[in-house]
Amino acid sequence: MPALRFRHFWLQPARFLLSGGMATVLHWLLMSALIAVQVPAVVATALGAVAGACLNYLLQYHFTFRARTDHSKA
């Protein structure tokens, strides 16, 4: 049983890091794609950041913390 407890201890932090990493990758990919098509860097960065933040919120809510309450209450 200690091995199972240890696995669960590290599961949520691992999911937290994975979710944040995926959101960061989305931010960078979107930002670089927009800059490649001549969107101004400030606009591309802002849009990438917003997309990354939205993805991060959804992944943290559903994947990392597995929330079951309404977003307004959470």
mmCIF file of C-alpha atoms in Angstrom:
data_model
loop_
_atom_site.group_PDB
_atom_site.id
_atom_site.type_symbol
_atom_site.label_atom_id
_atom_site.label_comp_id
_atom_site.label_asym_id
_atom_site.label_seq_id
_atom_site.Cartn_x
_atom_site.Cartn_y
_atom_site.Cartn_z
ATOM 1 C CA MET A 1 0.000 0.000 0.000
ATOM 2 C CA PRO A 2 2.789 2.579 0.564
ATOM 3 C CA ALA A 3 3.661 2.471 -3.153
ATOM 4 C CA LEU A 4 0.064 3.275 -4.095
ATOM 5 C CA ARG A 5 -0.020 6.149 -1.617
ATOM 6 C CA PHE A 6 3.264 7.493 -3.026
ATOM 7 C CA ARG A 7 1.870 7.306 -6.564
ATOM 8 C CA HIS A 8 -1.207 9.308 -5.617
ATOM 9 C CA PHE A 9 0.957 11.823 -3.768
ATOM 10 C CA TRP A 10 2.800 12.703 -6.999
ATOM 11 C CA LEU A 11 -0.135 12.367 -9.404
ATOM 12 C CA GLN A 12 -1.695 15.785 -8.866
ATOM 13 C CA PRO A 13 1.602 17.750 -9.015
ATOM 14 C CA ALA A 14 2.519 15.854 -12.192
ATOM 15 C CA ARG A 15 -0.841 16.742 -13.736
ATOM 16 C CA PHE A 16 -0.367 20.346 -12.661
ATOM 17 C CA LEU A 17 3.010 20.531 -14.415
ATOM 18 C CA LEU A 18 1.726 18.753 -17.514
ATOM 19 C CA SER A 19 -1.251 21.091 -17.816
ATOM 20 C CA GLY A 20 0.899 24.172 -17.387
ATOM 21 C CA GLY A 21 3.408 22.861 -19.900
ATOM 22 C CA MET A 22 0.713 22.205 -22.477
ATOM 23 C CA ALA A 23 -0.683 25.704 -22.016
ATOM 24 C CA THR A 24 2.796 27.187 -22.407
ATOM 25 C CA VAL A 25 3.377 25.222 -25.607
ATOM 26 C CA LEU A 26 0.056 26.461 -27.006
ATOM 27 C CA HIS A 27 1.033 30.040 -26.141
ATOM 28 C CA TRP A 28 4.404 29.750 -27.877
ATOM 29 C CA LEU A 29 3.048 27.938 -30.947
ATOM 30 C CA LEU A 30 0.205 30.378 -31.487
ATOM 31 C CA MET A 31 2.444 33.368 -30.871
ATOM 32 C CA SER A 32 5.114 32.157 -33.306
ATOM 33 C CA ALA A 33 2.525 31.232 -35.945
ATOM 34 C CA LEU A 34 0.941 34.669 -35.734
ATOM 35 C CA ILE A 35 4.310 36.415 -35.905
ATOM 36 C CA ALA A 36 5.161 34.288 -38.952
ATOM 37 C CA VAL A 37 2.123 35.690 -40.765
ATOM 38 C CA GLN A 38 3.118 39.273 -39.910
ATOM 39 C CA VAL A 39 0.806 39.881 -36.938
ATOM 40 C CA PRO A 40 2.467 42.485 -34.691
ATOM 41 C CA ALA A 41 4.435 40.853 -31.874
ATOM 42 C CA VAL A 42 2.440 42.536 -29.103
ATOM 43 C CA VAL A 43 -0.860 41.308 -30.543
ATOM 44 C CA ALA A 44 0.530 37.825 -31.210
ATOM 45 C CA THR A 45 1.870 37.596 -27.663
ATOM 46 C CA ALA A 46 -1.417 38.765 -26.165
ATOM 47 C CA LEU A 47 -3.466 36.290 -28.199
ATOM 48 C CA GLY A 48 -1.072 33.462 -27.356
ATOM 49 C CA ALA A 49 -1.219 34.333 -23.676
ATOM 50 C CA VAL A 50 -5.026 34.413 -23.657
ATOM 51 C CA ALA A 51 -5.250 31.077 -25.476
ATOM 52 C CA GLY A 52 -2.716 29.530 -23.081
ATOM 53 C CA ALA A 53 -4.533 30.882 -20.050
ATOM 54 C CA CYS A 54 -7.863 29.492 -21.259
ATOM 55 C CA LEU A 55 -6.374 26.075 -21.934
ATOM 56 C CA ASN A 56 -4.581 26.121 -18.581
ATOM 57 C CA TYR A 57 -7.798 26.946 -16.721
ATOM 58 C CA LEU A 58 -9.745 24.181 -18.427
ATOM 59 C CA LEU A 59 -7.014 21.579 -17.900
ATOM 60 C CA GLN A 60 -6.491 22.527 -14.252
ATOM 61 C CA TYR A 61 -10.233 22.484 -13.575
ATOM 62 C CA HIS A 62 -11.006 19.181 -15.310
ATOM 63 C CA PHE A 63 -7.728 17.231 -15.440
ATOM 64 C CA THR A 64 -5.622 18.300 -12.454
ATOM 65 C CA PHE A 65 -8.179 18.981 -9.744
ATOM 66 C CA ARG A 66 -11.146 17.111 -11.265
ATOM 67 C CA ALA A 67 -13.559 19.747 -9.996
ATOM 68 C CA ARG A 68 -17.207 18.796 -9.813
ATOM 69 C CA THR A 69 -18.649 22.148 -8.726
ATOM 70 C CA ASP A 70 -19.829 25.046 -10.878
ATOM 71 C CA HIS A 71 -17.183 27.415 -12.169
ATOM 72 C CA SER A 72 -18.806 30.286 -10.285
ATOM 73 C CA LYS A 73 -18.474 28.439 -6.974
ATOM 74 C CA ALA A 74 -15.030 27.019 -7.677
#
